[in-house]
């Protein structure tokens, strides 16, 4: 019982860390599983739902918590359940991705406000910095998925025609946001390119601002007290 209490205490104090862990497991699952298999879809939904619940927790503890944030999370969960049950029409998938992207972006906004409200650097700020980066990358990945659901030729990949896998889209999103440019997928549709431009600009600005902020917090923490 004491071990469970310690676990719950750590979870409550560091929800951003658990969000990073869940997203890491989703990445591993995406690399080793087949999207068409029912067990993969079930496990993916469970992990995705857990990520959304953690996002709800993050939103609740941040200054940006409002009913709007929980509305995004609830909508994403509802339409994700419909997709899991076999309702995979493009309109339902697009609606689910809209809610998911809004939930991820809103959580990132809440965490950013939370980090900039603190005066000292803590362990939670370090995890929050990583969580914001992954939240933004996931949010943009959902937008890219919407693009290719509307226009399957929104992205070009050598020797691959049509809808790209979720792992491909996520790899593109992280490549653009980190400004590494390692992806073999190229946005070709107008909407996809506009979103890519916004993400590249936002990714570079985020890295610059957050590094500056963390350094400032660390300096404040160790500066002499008057």
Coordinates of N, CA and C in Angstrom, one line a residue:
X1 N 0.8 -1.2 0.0 CA 0.0 0.0 0.0 C 0.9 1.3 0.0
X2 N 1.9 1.2 0.8 CA 2.8 2.4 0.8 C 3.5 2.6 -0.5
X3 N 3.8 1.5 -1.2 CA 4.4 1.7 -2.6 C 3.5 2.3 -3.5
X4 N 2.2 2.0 -3.4 CA 1.2 2.6 -4.3 C 1.0 4.0 -4.0
X5 N 1.0 4.4 -2.7 CA 0.9 5.8 -2.3 C 2.1 6.6 -2.8
X6 N 3.3 6.0 -2.7 CA 4.4 6.7 -3.3 C 4.3 6.9 -4.8
X7 N 3.9 5.9 -5.5 CA 3.7 5.9 -6.9 C 2.7 7.0 -7.3
X8 N 1.5 7.0 -6.6 CA 0.5 8.0 -6.8 C 1.0 9.4 -6.6
X9 N 1.8 9.6 -5.5 CA 2.3 10.9 -5.2 C 3.3 11.4 -6.3
X10 N 4.1 10.5 -6.8 CA 5.0 10.8 -7.9 C 4.2 11.2 -9.1
X11 N 3.2 10.4 -9.4 CA 2.3 10.7 -10.6 C 1.7 12.1 -10.5
X12 N 1.2 12.4 -9.3 CA 0.5 13.7 -9.2 C 1.5 14.8 -9.3
X13 N 2.7 14.6 -8.9 CA 3.7 15.7 -8.9 C 4.3 15.9 -10.3
X14 N 4.4 14.8 -11.1 CA 5.1 14.8 -12.4 C 4.3 14.2 -13.5
X15 N 3.1 14.7 -13.8 CA 2.3 14.2 -14.9 C 2.9 14.4 -16.2
X16 N 3.8 15.4 -16.4 CA 4.5 15.6 -17.6 C 5.4 14.4 -17.9
X17 N 6.1 13.9 -16.9 CA 7.0 12.8 -17.1 C 6.2 11.6 -17.5
X18 N 5.1 11.3 -16.9 CA 4.3 10.1 -17.3 C 3.7 10.3 -18.8
X19 N 3.4 11.5 -19.1 CA 3.0 11.8 -20.5 C 4.1 11.4 -21.5
X20 N 5.3 11.8 -21.2 CA 6.4 11.5 -22.0 C 6.6 10.0 -22.2
X21 N 6.5 9.2 -21.0 CA 6.6 7.8 -21.0 C 5.6 7.1 -21.9
X22 N 4.3 7.6 -21.8 CA 3.2 7.0 -22.6 C 3.5 7.3 -24.1
X23 N 3.9 8.5 -24.4 CA 4.2 8.8 -25.8 C 5.4 7.9 -26.4
X24 N 6.3 7.7 -25.5 CA 7.4 6.8 -25.9 C 7.0 5.4 -26.2
X25 N 6.0 4.9 -25.4 CA 5.5 3.5 -25.7 C 4.7 3.5 -27.0
X26 N 4.0 4.6 -27.2 CA 3.2 4.7 -28.5 C 4.2 4.6 -29.7
X27 N 5.3 5.3 -29.5 CA 6.3 5.3 -30.6 C 6.8 3.9 -30.8
X28 N 7.1 3.2 -29.8 CA 7.6 1.8 -29.9 C 6.6 0.9 -30.5
X29 N 5.3 1.0 -30.1 CA 4.2 0.2 -30.7 C 4.1 0.5 -32.2
X30 N 4.2 1.8 -32.6 CA 4.1 2.2 -34.0 C 5.1 1.5 -34.8
X31 N 6.3 1.3 -34.3 CA 7.4 0.7 -35.1 C 7.4 -0.8 -35.2
X32 N 6.6 -1.5 -34.3 CA 6.7 -2.9 -34.4 C 5.4 -3.6 -34.7
X33 N 4.3 -2.8 -34.9 CA 3.0 -3.4 -35.0 C 2.4 -3.0 -36.4
X34 N 1.3 -3.8 -36.7 CA 0.6 -3.6 -37.9 C -0.7 -2.9 -37.7
X35 N -0.9 -1.7 -38.3 CA -2.1 -0.9 -38.1 C -3.4 -1.6 -38.4
X36 N -3.4 -2.6 -39.2 CA -4.7 -3.3 -39.6 C -5.1 -4.4 -38.5
X37 N -4.2 -4.7 -37.6 CA -4.5 -5.8 -36.7 C -5.3 -5.2 -35.5
X38 N -6.4 -6.0 -35.1 CA -7.3 -5.5 -34.1 C -6.6 -5.3 -32.8
X39 N -5.6 -6.1 -32.4 CA -4.9 -6.0 -31.1 C -4.1 -4.7 -31.1
X40 N -3.5 -4.4 -32.3 CA -2.7 -3.2 -32.4 C -3.6 -2.0 -32.2
X41 N -4.8 -2.0 -32.8 CA -5.7 -0.8 -32.7 C -6.2 -0.7 -31.2
X42 N -6.4 -1.8 -30.6 CA -6.9 -1.8 -29.2 C -5.8 -1.2 -28.3
X43 N -4.6 -1.7 -28.4 CA -3.5 -1.2 -27.5 C -3.2 0.2 -27.8
X44 N -3.2 0.6 -29.1 CA -3.0 2.0 -29.5 C -4.1 2.9 -28.9
X45 N -5.3 2.4 -28.9 CA -6.4 3.2 -28.4 C -6.2 3.4 -26.9
X46 N -5.8 2.3 -26.2 CA -5.6 2.4 -24.7 C -4.5 3.4 -24.4
X47 N -3.4 3.3 -25.1 CA -2.3 4.2 -24.9 C -2.7 5.7 -25.2
X48 N -3.4 5.8 -26.4 CA -3.8 7.1 -26.8 C -4.8 7.7 -25.8
X49 N -5.7 6.9 -25.3 CA -6.7 7.4 -24.3 C -5.9 7.8 -23.0
X50 N -4.9 7.0 -22.6 CA -4.1 7.3 -21.4 C -3.4 8.6 -21.6
X51 N -2.9 8.8 -22.8 CA -2.2 10.1 -23.1 C -3.2 11.3 -23.0
X52 N -4.4 11.1 -23.5 CA -5.4 12.1 -23.4 C -5.8 12.4 -22.0
X53 N -5.9 11.4 -21.2 CA -6.2 11.6 -19.7 C -5.1 12.3 -19.0
X54 N -3.9 12.0 -19.4 CA -2.7 12.7 -18.8 C -2.7 14.1 -19.2
X55 N -3.1 14.4 -20.5 CA -3.3 15.7 -21.0 C -4.3 16.5 -20.1
X56 N -5.4 15.8 -19.9 CA -6.4 16.4 -19.0 C -5.9 16.8 -17.6
X57 N -5.0 15.9 -17.1 CA -4.4 16.1 -15.8 C -3.5 17.3 -15.9
X58 N -2.7 17.4 -17.0 CA -1.8 18.5 -17.2 C -2.6 19.8 -17.3
X59 N -3.7 19.8 -18.1 CA -4.5 21.0 -18.2 C -5.0 21.5 -16.9
X60 N -5.5 20.5 -16.1 CA -6.1 20.8 -14.8 C -5.1 21.5 -13.9
X61 N -3.9 21.1 -13.9 CA -2.9 21.6 -13.0 C -2.2 22.9 -13.5
X62 N -2.5 23.3 -14.7 CA -1.8 24.4 -15.3 C -2.8 25.6 -15.2
X63 N -2.2 26.8 -15.3 CA -3.1 28.0 -15.3 C -4.0 28.1 -16.5
X64 N -3.8 27.3 -17.5 CA -4.7 27.4 -18.7 C -5.9 26.5 -18.6
X65 N -6.1 25.9 -17.4 CA -7.3 25.0 -17.3 C -8.6 25.7 -17.4
X66 N -9.4 25.3 -18.4 CA -10.8 25.7 -18.6 C -11.6 24.6 -19.0
X67 N -12.9 24.8 -19.1 CA -13.8 23.7 -19.6 C -13.5 23.4 -21.1
X68 N -12.9 24.4 -21.8 CA -12.6 24.2 -23.2 C -11.6 23.1 -23.4
X69 N -10.6 23.1 -22.5 CA -9.6 22.0 -22.6 C -10.1 20.6 -22.4
X70 N -11.0 20.5 -21.4 CA -11.6 19.2 -21.2 C -12.6 18.8 -22.3
X71 N -13.2 19.8 -23.0 CA -14.0 19.6 -24.1 C -13.3 19.0 -25.3
X72 N -12.1 19.5 -25.5 CA -11.2 18.9 -26.6 C -10.8 17.5 -26.2
X73 N -10.5 17.2 -25.0 CA -10.1 15.9 -24.6 C -11.3 14.9 -24.7
X74 N -12.4 15.3 -24.3 CA -13.6 14.5 -24.3 C -14.0 14.2 -25.8
X75 N -13.9 15.2 -26.6 CA -14.3 15.0 -28.0 C -13.3 14.0 -28.7
X76 N -12.0 14.1 -28.3 CA -11.0 13.2 -28.9 C -11.3 11.8 -28.4
X77 N -11.6 11.6 -27.2 CA -11.9 10.3 -26.6 C -13.1 9.7 -27.3
X78 N -14.1 10.5 -27.4 CA -15.4 10.0 -28.0 C -15.2 9.5 -29.4
X79 N -14.5 10.3 -30.3 CA -14.4 9.9 -31.7 C -13.3 8.8 -31.8
X80 N -12.4 8.7 -30.9 CA -11.4 7.6 -30.9 C -12.1 6.3 -30.6
X81 N -13.1 6.3 -29.7 CA -13.9 5.1 -29.4 C -14.6 4.7 -30.7
X82 N -15.2 5.6 -31.4 CA -15.9 5.3 -32.6 C -15.0 4.7 -33.6
X83 N -13.8 5.2 -33.8 CA -12.8 4.6 -34.7 C -12.5 3.2 -34.3
X84 N -12.3 3.0 -33.0 CA -11.9 1.7 -32.4 C -13.1 0.7 -32.7
X85 N -14.3 1.1 -32.7 CA -15.4 0.3 -32.9 C -15.7 0.0 -34.4
X86 N -14.8 0.5 -35.2 CA -14.9 0.2 -36.7 C -15.5 1.3 -37.5
X87 N -15.8 2.5 -37.0 CA -16.3 3.6 -37.7 C -15.1 4.4 -38.2
X88 N -14.6 4.0 -39.4 CA -13.4 4.6 -39.9 C -13.6 5.5 -41.1
X89 N -14.8 6.0 -41.2 CA -15.1 6.9 -42.3 C -14.2 8.2 -42.2
X90 N -13.7 8.7 -43.3 CA -12.8 9.9 -43.3 C -13.4 11.0 -42.4
X91 N -14.7 11.3 -42.5 CA -15.2 12.4 -41.7 C -15.0 12.2 -40.2
X92 N -15.2 11.0 -39.8 CA -15.0 10.6 -38.3 C -13.6 10.7 -38.0
X93 N -12.7 10.2 -38.8 CA -11.2 10.3 -38.5 C -10.8 11.8 -38.5
X94 N -11.3 12.6 -39.4 CA -10.9 14.0 -39.5 C -11.3 14.7 -38.2
X95 N -12.6 14.4 -37.8 CA -13.1 15.1 -36.6 C -12.3 14.6 -35.4
X96 N -12.0 13.4 -35.3 CA -11.1 12.9 -34.2 C -9.8 13.6 -34.1
X97 N -9.2 13.7 -35.3 CA -7.8 14.3 -35.4 C -7.9 15.8 -35.0
X98 N -9.0 16.5 -35.4 CA -9.2 17.9 -35.0 C -9.2 18.0 -33.5
X99 N -10.1 17.2 -32.9 CA -10.1 17.3 -31.4 C -8.8 16.9 -30.8
X100 N -8.1 15.9 -31.3 CA -6.8 15.5 -30.8 C -5.8 16.6 -30.9
X101 N -5.7 17.2 -32.1 CA -4.7 18.2 -32.2 C -5.0 19.4 -31.3
X102 N -6.3 19.8 -31.2 CA -6.6 20.9 -30.3 C -6.3 20.5 -28.8
X103 N -6.5 19.3 -28.4 CA -6.2 18.9 -27.1 C -4.7 19.0 -26.8
X104 N -3.9 18.5 -27.8 CA -2.5 18.5 -27.6 C -1.9 19.9 -27.6
X105 N -2.4 20.8 -28.5 CA -2.0 22.1 -28.5 C -2.4 22.9 -27.3
X106 N -3.6 22.6 -26.8 CA -4.1 23.3 -25.6 C -3.2 22.9 -24.4
X107 N -2.9 21.6 -24.3 CA -2.1 21.2 -23.2 C -0.7 21.8 -23.3
X108 N -0.1 21.9 -24.5 CA 1.2 22.5 -24.7 C 1.1 24.0 -24.2
X109 N 0.0 24.7 -24.6 CA -0.1 26.1 -24.1 C -0.2 26.2 -22.6
X110 N -0.9 25.3 -22.0 CA -1.1 25.3 -20.5 C 0.3 25.0 -19.9
X111 N 1.1 24.1 -20.4 CA 2.4 23.8 -19.8 C 3.3 25.0 -20.0
X112 N 3.2 25.6 -21.1 CA 4.1 26.8 -21.3 C 3.8 27.9 -20.3
X113 N 2.5 28.1 -20.1 CA 2.2 29.1 -19.1 C 2.6 28.7 -17.7
X114 N 2.5 27.4 -17.5 CA 2.9 26.9 -16.2 C 4.4 27.1 -16.0
X115 N 5.2 26.8 -17.0 CA 6.7 27.0 -16.9 C 7.1 28.5 -16.7
X116 N 6.4 29.3 -17.4 CA 6.8 30.7 -17.4 C 6.2 31.4 -16.1
X117 N 5.3 30.7 -15.4 CA 4.8 31.3 -14.2 C 5.7 31.0 -13.0
X118 N 6.6 30.0 -13.1 CA 7.5 29.7 -12.0 C 8.7 30.6 -12.0
X119 N 9.3 30.7 -10.8 CA 10.5 31.5 -10.6 C 11.7 30.7 -10.5
X120 N 11.6 29.4 -10.2 CA 12.8 28.6 -10.0 C 12.7 27.3 -10.8
X121 N 13.8 26.8 -11.2 CA 13.8 25.6 -12.0 C 13.6 24.3 -11.1
X122 N 12.7 23.5 -11.4 CA 12.4 22.3 -10.7 C 12.4 21.1 -11.7
X123 N 12.4 19.9 -11.1 CA 12.3 18.7 -12.0 C 11.1 18.7 -12.9
X124 N 10.0 19.2 -12.4 CA 8.8 19.2 -13.2 C 9.0 20.1 -14.4
X125 N 9.7 21.2 -14.3 CA 9.9 22.1 -15.4 C 10.7 21.4 -16.5
X126 N 11.7 20.6 -16.1 CA 12.5 19.9 -17.1 C 11.6 18.9 -17.9
X127 N 10.8 18.1 -17.2 CA 9.9 17.2 -17.9 C 8.8 18.0 -18.7
X128 N 8.4 19.1 -18.2 CA 7.4 19.9 -18.9 C 8.0 20.4 -20.2
X129 N 9.3 20.8 -20.2 CA 9.9 21.3 -21.5 C 9.9 20.2 -22.5
X130 N 10.2 19.0 -22.2 CA 10.2 17.9 -23.1 C 8.7 17.6 -23.5
X131 N 7.8 17.6 -22.6 CA 6.4 17.3 -22.9 C 5.8 18.3 -23.9
X132 N 6.1 19.6 -23.7 CA 5.6 20.6 -24.7 C 6.1 20.3 -26.1
X133 N 7.4 19.9 -26.2 CA 8.0 19.6 -27.5 C 7.2 18.4 -28.2
X134 N 7.0 17.4 -27.4 CA 6.3 16.2 -28.0 C 4.8 16.5 -28.2
X135 N 4.2 17.3 -27.3 CA 2.8 17.7 -27.5 C 2.6 18.4 -28.8
X136 N 3.5 19.4 -29.1 CA 3.4 20.1 -30.3 C 3.7 19.2 -31.6
X137 N 4.7 18.3 -31.5 CA 4.9 17.5 -32.6 C 3.7 16.5 -32.9
X138 N 3.1 16.0 -31.8 CA 1.9 15.2 -32.0 C 0.8 16.0 -32.6
X139 N 0.6 17.2 -32.1 CA -0.5 18.0 -32.6 C -0.4 18.3 -34.0
X140 N 0.8 18.6 -34.5 CA 1.1 18.9 -35.9 C 0.9 17.6 -36.7
X141 N 1.3 16.5 -36.2 CA 1.1 15.2 -36.9 C -0.3 14.9 -37.1
X142 N -1.2 15.2 -36.2 CA -2.6 15.1 -36.4 C -3.1 16.0 -37.5
X143 N -2.6 17.2 -37.6 CA -3.0 18.1 -38.7 C -2.5 17.5 -40.0
X144 N -1.3 16.9 -40.1 CA -0.8 16.3 -41.3 C -1.7 15.2 -41.7
X145 N -2.2 14.4 -40.7 CA -3.0 13.3 -41.1 C -4.4 13.8 -41.7
X146 N -4.8 14.9 -41.1 CA -6.1 15.5 -41.7 C -5.8 15.9 -43.2
X147 N -4.7 16.4 -43.4 CA -4.3 16.8 -44.8 C -4.4 15.6 -45.8
X148 N -3.8 14.5 -45.4 CA -3.7 13.4 -46.3 C -5.0 12.6 -46.3
X149 N -5.9 12.8 -45.3 CA -7.2 12.2 -45.4 C -8.1 12.9 -46.4
X150 N -7.9 14.3 -46.5 CA -8.6 15.1 -47.5 C -8.0 14.9 -48.8
X151 N -6.7 14.9 -48.9 CA -5.9 14.7 -50.2 C -4.8 13.7 -50.0
X152 N -5.0 12.5 -50.4 CA -4.0 11.4 -50.2 C -2.6 11.8 -50.8
X153 N -2.6 12.7 -51.7 CA -1.3 13.1 -52.3 C -0.7 14.3 -51.7
X154 N -1.0 14.6 -50.4 CA -0.5 15.7 -49.7 C 1.0 15.6 -49.4
X155 N 1.5 14.3 -49.4 CA 2.9 14.0 -49.1 C 3.5 13.1 -50.1
X156 N 4.7 13.3 -50.4 CA 5.5 12.4 -51.3 C 6.5 11.6 -50.6
X157 N 6.5 10.3 -50.8 CA 7.5 9.5 -50.3 C 8.0 8.5 -51.4
X158 N 9.3 8.4 -51.6 CA 9.8 7.5 -52.7 C 9.2 6.1 -52.6
X159 N 8.7 5.6 -53.7 CA 8.2 4.3 -53.8 C 7.0 4.0 -52.9
X160 N 6.3 5.1 -52.6 CA 5.1 4.9 -51.7 C 4.0 5.9 -52.2
X161 N 2.9 5.4 -52.7 CA 1.8 6.2 -53.1 C 0.6 6.1 -52.2
X162 N 0.0 7.2 -51.9 CA -1.3 7.2 -51.1 C -1.0 7.6 -49.7
X163 N -1.9 7.1 -48.8 CA -1.9 7.5 -47.4 C -0.6 7.0 -46.8
X164 N 0.1 7.8 -46.1 CA 1.3 7.5 -45.3 C 1.0 7.0 -43.9
X165 N 1.8 6.1 -43.4 CA 1.6 5.5 -42.1 C 1.7 6.6 -41.0
X166 N 1.1 6.3 -39.8 CA 1.2 7.3 -38.7 C 2.7 7.5 -38.3
X167 N 3.5 6.4 -38.3 CA 4.9 6.6 -38.0 C 5.6 7.5 -38.9
X168 N 5.3 7.4 -40.2 CA 5.9 8.3 -41.2 C 5.5 9.7 -41.0
X169 N 4.3 10.0 -40.7 CA 3.8 11.3 -40.4 C 4.4 11.9 -39.1
X170 N 4.5 11.0 -38.1 CA 5.1 11.5 -36.9 C 6.6 11.8 -37.0
X171 N 7.3 10.9 -37.8 CA 8.7 11.2 -38.1 C 8.9 12.5 -38.8
X172 N 8.0 12.8 -39.8 CA 8.0 14.1 -40.5 C 7.9 15.2 -39.5
X173 N 6.9 15.1 -38.6 CA 6.6 16.2 -37.7 C 7.8 16.5 -36.8
X174 N 8.4 15.4 -36.2 CA 9.5 15.6 -35.3 C 10.7 16.2 -36.1
X175 N 10.9 15.7 -37.4 CA 12.0 16.2 -38.2 C 11.9 17.7 -38.4
X176 N 10.6 18.2 -38.8 CA 10.4 19.6 -39.0 C 10.5 20.4 -37.8
X177 N 10.0 19.9 -36.7 CA 10.0 20.7 -35.5 C 11.4 20.9 -34.9
X178 N 12.2 19.8 -35.0 CA 13.5 19.9 -34.5 C 14.5 20.5 -35.5
X179 N 14.0 20.9 -36.7 CA 14.8 21.5 -37.7 C 16.0 20.7 -38.2
X180 N 15.9 19.3 -38.0 CA 16.9 18.4 -38.5 C 16.7 18.1 -40.0
X181 N 15.5 18.1 -40.5 CA 15.3 17.8 -41.9 C 15.7 16.5 -42.4
X182 N 15.5 15.5 -41.5 CA 15.9 14.1 -41.8 C 14.9 13.3 -42.6
X183 N 13.7 13.7 -42.6 CA 12.6 12.9 -43.1 C 12.7 12.7 -44.6
X184 N 12.3 11.5 -45.1 CA 12.2 11.2 -46.5 C 10.9 11.5 -47.1
X185 N 10.0 12.1 -46.3 CA 8.6 12.5 -46.8 C 8.6 14.0 -47.0
X186 N 8.1 14.4 -48.1 CA 8.0 15.8 -48.5 C 6.6 16.3 -48.6
X187 N 6.2 17.4 -47.9 CA 4.9 17.9 -48.1 C 4.7 18.5 -49.5
X188 N 3.7 18.0 -50.2 CA 3.5 18.5 -51.6 C 2.2 19.3 -51.8
X189 N 1.2 19.0 -50.9 CA 0.0 19.8 -51.0 C 0.1 21.2 -50.4
X190 N -0.7 22.1 -50.8 CA -0.6 23.5 -50.3 C -0.8 23.6 -48.8
X191 N -1.9 22.9 -48.3 CA -2.2 23.0 -46.9 C -1.1 22.4 -46.1
X192 N -0.6 21.2 -46.5 CA 0.5 20.5 -45.8 C 1.8 21.4 -45.7
X193 N 2.1 22.1 -46.8 CA 3.2 23.0 -46.8 C 3.1 24.2 -45.9
X194 N 1.9 24.7 -45.9 CA 1.7 25.9 -45.0 C 1.8 25.4 -43.5
X195 N 1.2 24.3 -43.2 CA 1.4 23.8 -41.8 C 2.8 23.5 -41.5
X196 N 3.6 22.9 -42.5 CA 5.0 22.6 -42.3 C 5.8 23.9 -42.0
X197 N 5.5 25.0 -42.7 CA 6.2 26.3 -42.5 C 5.9 26.8 -41.1
X198 N 4.7 26.7 -40.7 CA 4.3 27.2 -39.3 C 5.0 26.3 -38.3
X199 N 5.1 25.0 -38.5 CA 5.8 24.2 -37.5 C 7.3 24.4 -37.5
X200 N 7.9 24.6 -38.6 CA 9.3 24.9 -38.6 C 9.7 26.2 -37.9
X201 N 8.9 27.2 -38.2 CA 9.1 28.5 -37.5 C 8.9 28.3 -36.0
X202 N 7.7 27.7 -35.6 CA 7.4 27.5 -34.2 C 8.4 26.6 -33.5
X203 N 8.9 25.6 -34.2 CA 9.9 24.7 -33.5 C 11.2 25.4 -33.2
X204 N 11.7 26.2 -34.1 CA 12.9 26.9 -33.9 C 12.7 27.9 -32.8
X205 N 11.6 28.7 -32.8 CA 11.4 29.7 -31.8 C 11.2 29.0 -30.4
X206 N 10.5 27.9 -30.4 CA 10.3 27.2 -29.1 C 11.7 26.8 -28.5
X207 N 12.5 26.2 -29.3 CA 13.8 25.7 -28.8 C 14.6 26.9 -28.2
X208 N 14.6 28.0 -29.0 CA 15.3 29.2 -28.5 C 14.8 29.8 -27.2
X209 N 13.5 29.9 -27.2 CA 12.8 30.5 -26.0 C 13.0 29.6 -24.8
X210 N 12.7 28.3 -25.0 CA 12.7 27.4 -23.8 C 14.1 27.2 -23.2
X211 N 15.1 27.2 -24.1 CA 16.5 27.1 -23.6 C 16.8 28.3 -22.8
X212 N 16.5 29.5 -23.3 CA 16.7 30.7 -22.6 C 16.0 30.8 -21.2
X213 N 14.8 30.3 -21.2 CA 14.0 30.3 -20.0 C 14.6 29.3 -19.0
X214 N 15.0 28.1 -19.4 CA 15.5 27.2 -18.4 C 16.9 27.7 -17.9
X215 N 17.7 28.3 -18.7 CA 18.9 28.8 -18.2 C 18.7 29.9 -17.2
X216 N 17.7 30.8 -17.5 CA 17.4 31.9 -16.6 C 16.9 31.3 -15.2
X217 N 16.0 30.3 -15.3 CA 15.5 29.7 -14.1 C 16.6 29.1 -13.2
X218 N 17.6 28.4 -13.9 CA 18.7 27.8 -13.2 C 19.6 28.9 -12.6
X219 N 19.8 30.0 -13.3 CA 20.6 31.0 -12.7 C 19.9 31.6 -11.5
X220 N 18.6 31.8 -11.6 CA 17.8 32.4 -10.5 C 17.9 31.5 -9.3
X221 N 17.9 30.2 -9.5 CA 17.9 29.2 -8.5 C 19.2 29.2 -7.7
X222 N 20.3 29.5 -8.4 CA 21.6 29.4 -7.7 C 22.2 30.8 -7.5
X223 N 21.4 31.9 -7.8 CA 22.0 33.2 -7.6 C 22.0 33.5 -6.1
X224 N 22.9 34.3 -5.6 CA 23.0 34.7 -4.2 C 21.7 35.4 -3.7
X225 N 21.2 35.0 -2.5 CA 20.0 35.7 -2.0 C 20.5 36.9 -1.2
X226 N 19.6 38.0 -1.4 CA 19.9 39.2 -0.7 C 19.6 39.1 0.8

